Amino acid sequence: MATQEETFKKIVAHCKEYGFVFPSSEIYDGLAAVYDYGQNGVELKNNIKRYWWDSMTLLHQNIVGIDAAIFMHPTTWKASGHVDAFNDPLIDNRDSKKRYRADVLIEEQIAKYEDKIQKEVDKAKKRFGDSFDEQMFRQTNPRVLEHQQKRDALHERYSAAMNANDLDELKQIILDEEIVCPISGTRNWTDVRQFNLMFQTEMGSTADGAMKIYLRPETAQGIFVNFLNVQKTGRMKIPFGIAQIGKAFRNEIVARQFVFRMREFEQMEMQFFVRPGEELKWFEHWKAFRLKWHKALGLGDDKYRYHDHEKLAHYANAATDIEFQMPFGFKEVEGIHSRTNFDLSQHAKYSGKKIEYFDPELNQSYTPFVIETSIGVDRMFLSVMCGSYREEQLEGGDVRVVLGLPPVLAPVKACVMPLVKKDGLPEKAREILNSLKFDFKVQYDEKDSIGKRYRRQDAIGTPFCITVDHDTLNDGCVTLRYRDTMAQDRVKIEDLHEIIRRAVDPKELYRKIVGDRLEDTEE
Ligand code: GAP
């Protein structure tokens, strides 16, 4: 059995080998934490974005989209708090010269205690079998209790230090916990200091006339500064939402785990504007909706969990993450935040403009409160890849590598293959491809044995292979081969379109989320 680490390495290698993700500017040895999406990656990514976008703007009459510029007036970032507070605490190891996030080092230490507890539990489970009472074991086993006590004490001390922004205490925790640099193995640490994550550049041609501007670290602010534009021109009534998909940039100190933490990435964010006092009701609504959106893909309900925030940003009154079980543990894929009226109020203050909504039902004006759903496209992509990649042991000792992608997200929906390259089979296969190509992304493949061709499609997650043989010319039927079961059916050519449509139609997923209701956010 491959370890989780080995599995992750295989997924990364698979992404490259099959045209999903390449290191950026690879011929120059790449650029750290920046990646390019290849021919299959971009299709999968676009399908993810389409699934998200439509789930917002088609399912909800009161959610509209925008596409704001990446460059924004620099005061935006003063108002949002990013200039002063979008920092990570960093620490260097003097021997390896490597730089780390102090909070990440400590969180990894907390995770180590949790792993130790889990190992004890797993060992006991094996030993006691069906009669094992996990809850009792966790409450009474001395070794578990010892690890738990250390974990809780560390967690409490860490939370207090983070809340107080106490950098000296963060360093002291690292020293007291005897955390070593994974490269040098030493505890020769510098002090912890703050590091702003925004990339800066200059706009304008002359040195004195140039203005310092930032590459946006989140797309959300483009929505806030357009609140009045959209509300007025769209005659939007509260509650309503504005959705956006776009690039964001962060000069991450610890850039690791492939596309999980990148310096240039893409976000899908939706800000939902509500009446003050109603925000926690809507927070719960969006928390549930977003989890359903994830689970509808069918990667396994047990792969998701919420992580409610204990440490809230000063402007938030509730926040949770949706985490996915990656090979390197449960990790945040999406954040859902109740941001109060902080952002709109700050922009009103810094711009000097009144940013309010007149509520005709209440006959009063107010600054709306906001629920934000914010998901990284690349993290979503990674969760889908990790949740879909599998190696199957076949009879005869062969291993089949399959991407069991949700068909709605698969880059290629079907591949049409003539059994042989002669006797009119290629022509028939192309005729079938032409009948499907306007509705689905379909490939044609005539090279190598049919078995090899099936494997190539399995590896990129194509749900259907359509084989044209000599009988096809007489009976108008083809062999339809299903990716997941490898089962084969003989079906009529004219039925292909409907079979593929049913499997890849996002409507089925939307039904799982909202049932037969079209709008679920209008009052
Ligand atoms: N507007 C809120 C916001 O930006 P966040 O938790 O910092 O909140 C939201 O980011 C999501 O963006 C995360 O859940 C993650 O999916 C994605 N994300 C954040 N930083 C990222 C990075 N460096 N690389 C890839 N995705 C990232």
Coordinates of C-alpha atoms and ligand atoms in Angstrom, one line a residue:
M1 CA 0.0 0.0 0.0
A2 CA 1.4 3.4 -1.0
T3 CA 1.7 6.0 1.8
Q4 CA -0.4 9.1 1.5
E5 CA 2.8 11.0 0.7
E6 CA 3.6 8.6 -2.2
T7 CA 0.0 8.9 -3.4
F8 CA 0.3 12.7 -3.5
K9 CA 3.6 12.5 -5.4
K10 CA 1.9 10.2 -7.9
I11 CA -1.0 12.7 -8.3
V12 CA 1.4 15.5 -9.0
A13 CA 3.3 13.5 -11.5
H14 CA 0.0 12.4 -13.1
C15 CA -1.1 16.0 -13.5
K16 CA 2.1 16.7 -15.5
E17 CA 2.2 13.5 -17.5
Y18 CA -1.4 13.9 -18.7
G19 CA -1.5 17.6 -19.4
F20 CA -3.3 18.9 -16.4
V21 CA -0.7 21.1 -14.6
F22 CA 2.8 22.1 -15.6
P23 CA 5.4 24.1 -13.5
S24 CA 5.3 27.7 -14.8
S25 CA 8.0 28.6 -17.3
E26 CA 9.5 25.2 -16.8
I27 CA 12.2 25.5 -19.5
Y28 CA 13.8 28.1 -17.2
D29 CA 13.4 25.6 -14.2
G30 CA 10.1 26.9 -13.1
L31 CA 9.0 29.7 -10.8
A32 CA 8.2 28.7 -7.2
A33 CA 4.5 28.3 -6.4
V34 CA 3.4 29.3 -9.8
Y35 CA 1.8 26.8 -12.2
D36 CA 0.3 26.6 -15.7
Y37 CA -2.7 24.5 -16.5
G38 CA -2.4 22.3 -19.6
Q39 CA -4.9 21.1 -22.2
N40 CA -6.8 18.8 -19.8
G41 CA -6.3 21.0 -16.7
V42 CA -7.9 24.0 -18.3
E43 CA -11.0 22.1 -19.3
L44 CA -11.4 20.7 -15.8
K45 CA -10.8 24.1 -14.3
N46 CA -13.3 25.7 -16.6
N47 CA -15.9 23.0 -15.8
I48 CA -15.3 23.7 -12.0
K49 CA -15.8 27.4 -12.6
R50 CA -18.9 26.8 -14.7
Y51 CA -20.4 24.5 -12.0
W52 CA -19.8 27.2 -9.4
W53 CA -20.9 30.2 -11.5
D54 CA -24.2 28.6 -12.6
S55 CA -24.9 27.4 -9.1
M56 CA -24.8 31.0 -8.1
T57 CA -26.2 33.0 -11.0
L58 CA -28.6 30.5 -12.5
L59 CA -30.0 29.0 -9.4
H60 CA -30.5 32.4 -7.7
Q61 CA -32.4 35.2 -9.4
N62 CA -30.9 37.5 -6.8
I63 CA -27.3 36.8 -7.4
V64 CA -25.5 38.5 -10.3
G65 CA -21.9 38.4 -11.5
I66 CA -19.2 40.9 -12.2
D67 CA -15.6 40.9 -13.5
A68 CA -13.6 43.6 -11.8
A69 CA -10.1 44.6 -12.7
I70 CA -7.1 43.1 -10.9
F71 CA -5.6 46.6 -10.4
M72 CA -7.5 48.7 -7.9
H73 CA -7.0 52.2 -6.5
P74 CA -4.4 51.7 -3.7
T75 CA -6.7 53.2 -1.1
T76 CA -8.9 50.1 -1.5
W77 CA -6.3 48.1 0.4
K78 CA -5.8 50.7 3.1
A79 CA -9.5 50.7 3.7
S80 CA -9.8 46.9 3.6
G81 CA -7.0 46.6 6.2
H82 CA -4.7 44.7 3.9
V83 CA -1.9 47.3 3.9
D84 CA -1.6 47.2 7.7
A85 CA -2.7 43.8 8.6
F86 CA -2.4 41.3 5.7
N87 CA 0.7 39.8 7.3
D88 CA 2.1 36.4 8.1
P89 CA 4.5 35.8 11.0
L90 CA 7.7 34.5 9.6
I91 CA 10.8 33.0 11.1
D92 CA 14.1 31.9 9.5
N93 CA 16.4 29.1 10.4
R94 CA 19.9 30.5 10.5
D95 CA 21.5 27.2 9.5
S96 CA 19.4 26.2 6.5
K97 CA 18.6 29.8 5.6
K98 CA 15.0 28.6 5.0
R99 CA 12.0 30.7 5.9
Y100 CA 8.9 29.4 7.5
R101 CA 5.6 30.7 8.8
A102 CA 5.7 30.5 12.6
D103 CA 2.0 29.8 12.8
V104 CA 2.4 26.9 10.4
L105 CA 5.3 25.4 12.3
I106 CA 3.2 25.4 15.5
E107 CA 0.0 24.1 13.7
E108 CA 2.1 21.2 12.4
Q109 CA 3.2 20.5 15.9
I110 CA -0.4 20.4 17.1
A111 CA -1.2 18.1 14.2
K112 CA 1.7 15.8 15.4
Y113 CA 0.0 15.4 18.8
E114 CA -3.3 14.6 17.0
D115 CA -1.6 12.0 14.8
K116 CA -0.1 10.3 17.9
I117 CA -3.6 10.1 19.4
Q118 CA -5.0 8.7 16.2
K119 CA -2.2 6.1 16.0
E120 CA -3.1 4.9 19.5
V121 CA -6.8 4.7 18.6
D122 CA -6.0 2.8 15.3
K123 CA -3.8 0.3 17.2
A124 CA -6.4 -0.4 19.8
K125 CA -9.1 -0.7 17.2
K126 CA -7.1 -3.4 15.5
R127 CA -6.5 -5.2 18.8
F128 CA -10.1 -5.1 20.1
G129 CA -12.0 -5.5 16.9
D130 CA -15.8 -5.1 17.0
S131 CA -15.9 -4.7 20.8
F132 CA -13.8 -1.5 20.7
D133 CA -15.4 1.5 22.3
E134 CA -13.5 4.4 20.8
Q135 CA -15.1 7.1 23.0
M136 CA -14.2 5.2 26.2
F137 CA -10.7 4.6 25.0
R138 CA -10.1 8.3 24.2
Q139 CA -11.4 9.2 27.6
T140 CA -9.4 6.7 29.6
N141 CA -6.2 5.6 27.9
P142 CA -3.3 7.2 29.7
R143 CA -1.1 7.7 26.6
V144 CA -4.0 9.3 24.7
L145 CA -4.8 11.5 27.7
E146 CA -1.2 12.6 27.9
H147 CA -1.0 13.6 24.2
Q148 CA -4.4 15.2 24.4
Q149 CA -3.3 17.3 27.4
K150 CA -0.2 18.5 25.6
R151 CA -2.1 19.2 22.4
D152 CA -4.8 21.3 24.2
A153 CA -2.2 23.2 26.3
L154 CA -0.2 24.1 23.1
H155 CA -3.4 25.0 21.2
E156 CA -4.5 27.3 24.0
R157 CA -1.1 29.0 24.2
Y158 CA -0.9 29.4 20.4
S159 CA -4.4 30.9 20.1
A160 CA -3.6 33.4 22.8
A161 CA -0.4 34.4 21.1
M162 CA -2.0 34.8 17.7
N163 CA -4.9 36.7 19.2
A164 CA -2.6 39.1 21.0
N165 CA -0.3 39.3 17.9
D166 CA 2.5 38.4 20.3
L167 CA 5.5 37.5 18.0
D168 CA 7.9 36.9 20.9
E169 CA 5.6 34.4 22.4
L170 CA 5.3 32.6 19.0
K171 CA 9.0 32.2 19.0
Q172 CA 9.1 31.0 22.6
I173 CA 6.5 28.4 21.7
I174 CA 8.7 27.1 18.9
L175 CA 11.7 26.9 21.2
D176 CA 9.7 25.3 24.1
E177 CA 8.2 22.7 21.8
E178 CA 11.7 22.0 20.5
I179 CA 10.5 22.4 16.9
V180 CA 13.4 21.8 14.5
C181 CA 13.9 23.0 10.9
P182 CA 13.1 20.1 8.6
I183 CA 16.1 20.9 6.4
S184 CA 18.9 21.6 8.9
G185 CA 17.4 19.7 11.9
T186 CA 18.5 22.6 14.2
R187 CA 16.7 25.0 16.5
N188 CA 18.8 28.0 15.5
W189 CA 15.8 30.3 14.9
T190 CA 15.7 34.1 14.2
D191 CA 13.0 36.3 15.9
V192 CA 9.5 36.1 14.4
R193 CA 8.5 39.2 12.3
Q194 CA 5.6 40.3 10.2
F195 CA 5.7 40.0 6.4
N196 CA 3.0 41.7 4.2
L197 CA 1.8 39.3 1.5
M198 CA 0.7 41.8 -1.1
F199 CA 2.7 42.1 -4.3
Q200 CA 3.5 45.7 -5.3
T201 CA 4.1 47.3 -8.6
E202 CA 4.0 50.8 -10.1
M203 CA 1.5 52.4 -12.4
G204 CA 2.5 55.3 -14.5
S205 CA 5.6 56.0 -16.6
T206 CA 7.6 58.6 -14.7
A207 CA 9.4 57.9 -11.5
D208 CA 7.8 60.8 -9.6
G209 CA 4.4 60.4 -11.2
A210 CA 4.2 56.7 -10.6
M211 CA 1.7 55.4 -8.2
K212 CA 2.4 52.4 -6.0
I213 CA -0.4 49.8 -6.6
Y214 CA -1.0 46.2 -5.5
L215 CA -1.9 43.0 -7.2
R216 CA -5.2 42.2 -5.5
P217 CA -4.8 39.5 -2.8
E218 CA -8.5 38.7 -2.9
T219 CA -11.3 39.3 -5.5
A220 CA -13.8 40.4 -2.8
Q221 CA -12.8 44.0 -2.7
G222 CA -13.7 44.4 -6.4
I223 CA -17.3 43.4 -5.3
F224 CA -17.4 45.8 -2.4
V225 CA -16.3 48.8 -4.3
N226 CA -19.0 48.0 -7.0
F227 CA -21.8 47.5 -4.5
L228 CA -23.6 50.7 -5.3
N229 CA -23.0 50.3 -9.1
V230 CA -24.6 46.9 -9.2
Q231 CA -27.3 47.6 -6.7
K232 CA -28.5 50.7 -8.5
T233 CA -28.1 49.5 -12.2
G234 CA -29.5 46.1 -11.4
R235 CA -32.2 47.4 -9.1
M236 CA -31.2 44.8 -6.6
K237 CA -33.1 44.4 -3.4
I238 CA -31.6 43.1 -0.2
P239 CA -30.9 40.2 0.2
F240 CA -28.9 39.9 -2.9
G241 CA -25.5 38.6 -3.9
I242 CA -22.6 39.5 -6.3
A243 CA -20.4 36.7 -7.6
Q244 CA -17.0 36.9 -9.2
I245 CA -14.3 34.6 -10.4
G246 CA -10.8 36.0 -10.9
K247 CA -7.1 35.9 -10.2
A248 CA -5.6 36.8 -6.8
F249 CA -2.0 37.1 -5.8
R250 CA -0.2 36.6 -2.5
N251 CA 3.5 36.5 -1.8
E252 CA 3.2 33.3 0.2
I253 CA 6.2 32.5 2.4
V254 CA 5.5 28.9 2.6
A255 CA 4.6 27.8 -0.8
R256 CA 4.1 24.1 -0.7
Q257 CA 1.8 21.2 -1.7
F258 CA 1.6 21.9 -5.4
V259 CA -1.4 24.1 -6.3
F260 CA -2.7 24.1 -2.7
R261 CA -0.7 27.3 -1.9
M262 CA 0.2 29.3 -4.8
R263 CA 1.5 32.9 -5.4
E264 CA -0.9 33.4 -8.3
F265 CA -4.2 31.7 -7.9
E266 CA -7.9 32.0 -8.7
Q267 CA -10.8 32.6 -6.4
M268 CA -14.6 32.2 -6.8
E269 CA -16.2 34.6 -4.3
M270 CA -19.7 35.6 -3.6
Q271 CA -20.7 38.4 -1.3
F272 CA -24.3 38.2 -0.1
F273 CA -25.7 41.5 1.3
V274 CA -28.3 41.2 4.0
R275 CA -30.1 43.2 6.6
P276 CA -28.2 43.9 9.8
G277 CA -29.2 41.4 12.4
E278 CA -30.1 38.7 9.8
E279 CA -26.5 37.8 9.0
L280 CA -26.2 34.7 11.2
K281 CA -29.3 33.2 9.7
W282 CA -27.8 33.7 6.2
F283 CA -24.4 32.5 7.4
E284 CA -26.0 29.1 8.4
H285 CA -27.8 29.1 5.0
W286 CA -24.7 29.5 3.0
K287 CA -22.7 27.2 5.2
A288 CA -25.2 24.4 4.4
F289 CA -25.6 25.3 0.7
R290 CA -21.9 25.3 0.0
L291 CA -21.3 21.9 1.6
K292 CA -24.2 20.5 -0.5
W293 CA -22.5 22.0 -3.6
H294 CA -19.3 20.1 -2.8
K295 CA -21.0 16.8 -1.8
A296 CA -23.2 16.8 -4.9
L297 CA -20.1 15.9 -6.9
G298 CA -20.1 12.5 -5.4
L299 CA -16.5 12.3 -4.3
G300 CA -17.6 10.9 -0.9
D301 CA -19.5 12.7 1.9
D302 CA -16.9 11.6 4.5
K303 CA -14.2 13.6 2.7
Y304 CA -15.6 16.9 3.8
R305 CA -15.9 18.6 7.2
Y306 CA -16.5 22.0 8.6
H307 CA -13.8 23.7 10.7
D308 CA -15.4 26.6 12.6
H309 CA -13.0 29.4 13.4
E310 CA -12.2 30.0 17.0
K311 CA -10.0 33.0 16.2
L312 CA -12.2 35.5 14.3
A313 CA -10.9 38.4 12.3
H314 CA -11.8 41.6 14.1
Y315 CA -14.5 42.4 11.5
A316 CA -16.1 38.9 11.5
N317 CA -18.8 37.5 13.8
A318 CA -18.8 34.0 12.4
A319 CA -16.5 32.0 10.1
T320 CA -16.0 28.4 9.0
D321 CA -13.9 26.5 6.5
I322 CA -15.0 23.6 4.4
E323 CA -12.1 21.2 4.5
F324 CA -11.4 18.3 2.1
Q325 CA -9.4 15.2 3.0
M326 CA -6.3 15.6 0.9
P327 CA -3.5 13.0 1.0
F328 CA -1.8 15.5 3.4
G329 CA -4.7 15.7 5.8
F330 CA -8.0 17.7 6.0
K331 CA -7.3 21.1 4.4
E332 CA -9.3 24.2 3.8
V333 CA -10.8 24.5 0.4
E334 CA -13.4 27.2 1.0
G335 CA -14.1 29.8 3.6
I336 CA -17.6 31.1 4.6
H337 CA -17.4 34.3 6.6
S338 CA -19.9 36.7 8.2
R339 CA -18.0 39.9 7.6
T340 CA -20.5 42.3 9.3
N341 CA -20.7 45.7 7.6
F342 CA -16.9 46.2 8.0
D343 CA -15.9 46.4 4.3
L344 CA -18.7 48.7 3.1
S345 CA -18.2 51.0 6.1
Q346 CA -14.5 51.2 5.6
H347 CA -14.9 52.0 1.9
A348 CA -17.5 54.7 2.8
K349 CA -15.1 56.1 5.3
Y350 CA -12.0 56.1 3.0
S351 CA -13.9 57.3 -0.1
G352 CA -16.1 59.8 1.6
K353 CA -19.1 58.4 -0.3
K354 CA -22.3 57.2 1.3
I355 CA -22.5 53.5 0.7
E356 CA -25.9 52.6 2.1
Y357 CA -29.1 50.8 1.0
F358 CA -32.6 52.2 1.4
D359 CA -34.8 49.3 2.5
P360 CA -38.3 50.1 1.2
E361 CA -39.9 47.5 3.5
L362 CA -38.3 49.0 6.6
N363 CA -38.4 52.5 5.3
Q364 CA -34.8 53.1 6.4
S365 CA -31.3 53.2 5.1
Y366 CA -28.5 51.1 6.5
T367 CA -25.1 49.7 5.6
P368 CA -25.8 46.1 4.6
F369 CA -24.1 43.2 6.4
V370 CA -22.2 40.6 4.3
I371 CA -21.9 36.9 4.1
E372 CA -19.0 35.8 2.0
T373 CA -18.4 32.4 0.4
S374 CA -14.8 32.2 -0.9
I375 CA -13.3 29.2 -2.7
G376 CA -10.0 28.8 -4.4
V377 CA -10.4 27.3 -7.9
D378 CA -7.0 25.7 -7.7
R379 CA -7.7 24.1 -4.3
M380 CA -11.0 22.9 -5.6
F381 CA -9.1 21.5 -8.6
L382 CA -6.7 19.7 -6.3
S383 CA -9.4 18.3 -4.1
V384 CA -11.1 16.9 -7.2
M385 CA -7.9 15.4 -8.5
C386 CA -7.1 13.8 -5.1
G387 CA -10.6 12.5 -4.7
S388 CA -10.7 11.0 -8.1
Y389 CA -7.3 9.4 -8.6
R390 CA -7.1 5.7 -8.0
E391 CA -5.0 2.7 -8.9
E392 CA -6.9 -0.5 -9.5
Q393 CA -5.3 -3.9 -9.3
L394 CA -6.6 -5.9 -12.3
E395 CA -6.7 -9.6 -12.9
G396 CA -3.4 -10.7 -14.4
G397 CA -1.4 -8.3 -12.2
D398 CA -2.0 -5.2 -14.3
V399 CA -2.6 -1.8 -12.6
R400 CA -5.2 0.5 -14.1
V401 CA -4.8 4.2 -13.2
V402 CA -8.2 5.9 -13.3
L403 CA -9.4 9.4 -12.7
G404 CA -12.9 8.8 -11.5
L405 CA -13.8 12.5 -12.1
P406 CA -17.4 13.5 -11.7
P407 CA -18.6 13.3 -15.3
V408 CA -19.8 16.9 -15.2
L409 CA -16.2 18.1 -14.6
A410 CA -14.4 15.6 -16.8
P411 CA -12.2 17.5 -19.4
V412 CA -13.3 15.1 -22.2
K413 CA -16.8 13.5 -22.1
A414 CA -16.3 10.8 -24.6
C415 CA -13.7 9.4 -27.0
V416 CA -14.7 7.9 -30.3
M417 CA -12.4 5.1 -31.6
P418 CA -12.5 3.1 -34.8
L419 CA -11.5 -0.5 -34.0
V420 CA -9.1 -0.5 -36.9
K421 CA -7.8 2.3 -39.2
K422 CA -9.4 1.0 -42.3
D423 CA -12.6 -0.5 -43.9
G424 CA -14.5 2.8 -43.5
L425 CA -14.4 2.6 -39.7
P426 CA -12.5 5.9 -39.2
E427 CA -15.0 7.7 -41.4
K428 CA -17.9 6.4 -39.4
A429 CA -16.2 7.3 -36.1
R430 CA -15.6 10.9 -37.4
E431 CA -19.2 11.1 -38.4
I432 CA -20.2 10.2 -34.8
L433 CA -17.8 12.7 -33.4
N434 CA -19.2 15.4 -35.6
S435 CA -22.7 14.6 -34.3
L436 CA -21.6 15.1 -30.7
K437 CA -19.0 17.8 -30.9
F438 CA -21.3 20.9 -30.6
D439 CA -22.6 19.7 -27.3
F440 CA -19.7 17.9 -25.7
K441 CA -16.0 17.9 -25.6
V442 CA -15.3 14.7 -27.6
Q443 CA -11.9 13.3 -28.8
Y444 CA -11.0 11.0 -31.7
D445 CA -8.3 8.3 -31.2
E446 CA -7.2 5.7 -33.7
K447 CA -3.7 5.1 -32.5
D448 CA -2.5 1.9 -30.7
S449 CA -4.5 -1.1 -29.5
I450 CA -8.0 -0.5 -28.2
G451 CA -6.9 -1.5 -24.7
K452 CA -4.2 1.2 -24.7
R453 CA -6.6 3.8 -25.9
Y454 CA -9.1 2.9 -23.1
R455 CA -6.3 3.4 -20.6
R456 CA -5.3 6.8 -22.0
Q457 CA -8.9 7.9 -21.5
D458 CA -9.1 6.4 -18.0
A459 CA -6.1 8.4 -17.1
I460 CA -7.7 11.7 -18.0
G461 CA -11.1 10.7 -16.5
T462 CA -13.2 10.4 -19.7
P463 CA -16.5 8.7 -18.7
F464 CA -17.3 7.1 -22.0
C465 CA -15.4 5.4 -24.9
I466 CA -17.3 4.7 -28.1
T467 CA -15.9 2.0 -30.3
V468 CA -16.8 1.7 -33.9
D469 CA -16.4 -1.8 -35.4
H470 CA -17.3 -3.6 -38.6
D471 CA -20.8 -4.5 -37.2
T472 CA -21.5 -0.8 -36.7
L473 CA -21.6 -0.3 -40.5
N474 CA -24.4 -2.8 -40.7
D475 CA -26.4 -2.4 -37.5
G476 CA -25.8 1.2 -36.6
C477 CA -24.7 0.3 -33.1
V478 CA -21.4 1.0 -31.2
T479 CA -19.7 -0.4 -28.1
L480 CA -20.1 2.0 -25.3
R481 CA -17.5 1.4 -22.6
Y482 CA -17.9 2.9 -19.1
R483 CA -14.9 4.3 -17.3
D484 CA -15.7 3.3 -13.8
T485 CA -16.9 -0.3 -14.3
M486 CA -15.2 -1.0 -17.6
A487 CA -18.5 -2.6 -18.5
Q488 CA -19.4 -2.5 -22.2
D489 CA -22.9 -2.1 -23.8
R490 CA -24.0 -2.3 -27.4
V491 CA -26.0 0.9 -28.0
K492 CA -27.6 2.6 -31.0
I493 CA -25.6 5.6 -32.4
E494 CA -28.7 7.8 -32.1
D495 CA -28.9 7.1 -28.4
L496 CA -25.4 8.2 -27.6
H497 CA -26.2 11.9 -27.3
E498 CA -28.9 11.3 -24.7
I499 CA -26.7 8.9 -22.7
I500 CA -23.8 11.3 -22.5
R501 CA -26.1 14.3 -21.8
R502 CA -27.7 12.6 -18.8
A503 CA -24.4 11.7 -17.3
V504 CA -22.8 15.2 -17.7
D505 CA -25.7 17.5 -17.2
P506 CA -25.1 19.7 -14.2
K507 CA -28.9 20.0 -13.7
E508 CA -28.8 16.7 -11.9
L509 CA -26.3 18.1 -9.4
Y510 CA -28.3 21.3 -9.0
R511 CA -31.3 19.2 -8.1
K512 CA -29.3 17.5 -5.4
I513 CA -28.5 20.9 -4.0
V514 CA -31.8 22.8 -4.2
G515 CA -34.3 20.1 -5.1
D516 CA -36.8 21.4 -7.7
R517 CA -36.8 25.0 -6.3
L518 CA -35.1 27.4 -8.6
E519 CA -34.4 30.2 -6.1
D520 CA -33.7 29.4 -2.5
T521 CA -32.4 32.7 -1.3
E522 CA -35.3 35.1 -1.9
E523 CA -37.4 35.9 1.0
Ligands
GAP1 N1 -12.0 37.1 0.6 C1 -11.7 36.1 1.6 C2 -10.5 35.4 1.4 O1 -9.7 35.7 0.5 P1 -9.1 33.4 2.3 O2 -9.4 32.3 3.3 O3 -7.8 34.1 2.5 O4 -10.3 34.4 2.3 C3 -10.2 32.1 0.4 O5 -9.1 32.7 0.9 C4 -9.9 30.8 -0.4 O6 -8.9 31.2 -1.4 C5 -9.2 29.7 0.4 O7 -10.2 28.9 1.1 C6 -8.4 29.0 -0.6 O8 -9.3 28.1 -1.3 C7 -8.0 30.1 -1.6 N2 -6.6 30.5 -1.4 C8 -6.2 31.4 -0.5 N3 -4.9 31.5 -0.6 C9 -4.4 30.7 -1.6 C10 -3.2 30.4 -2.1 N4 -2.1 31.0 -1.8 N5 -3.2 29.4 -3.1 C11 -4.3 28.8 -3.6 N6 -5.5 29.1 -3.1 C12 -5.6 30.0 -2.1

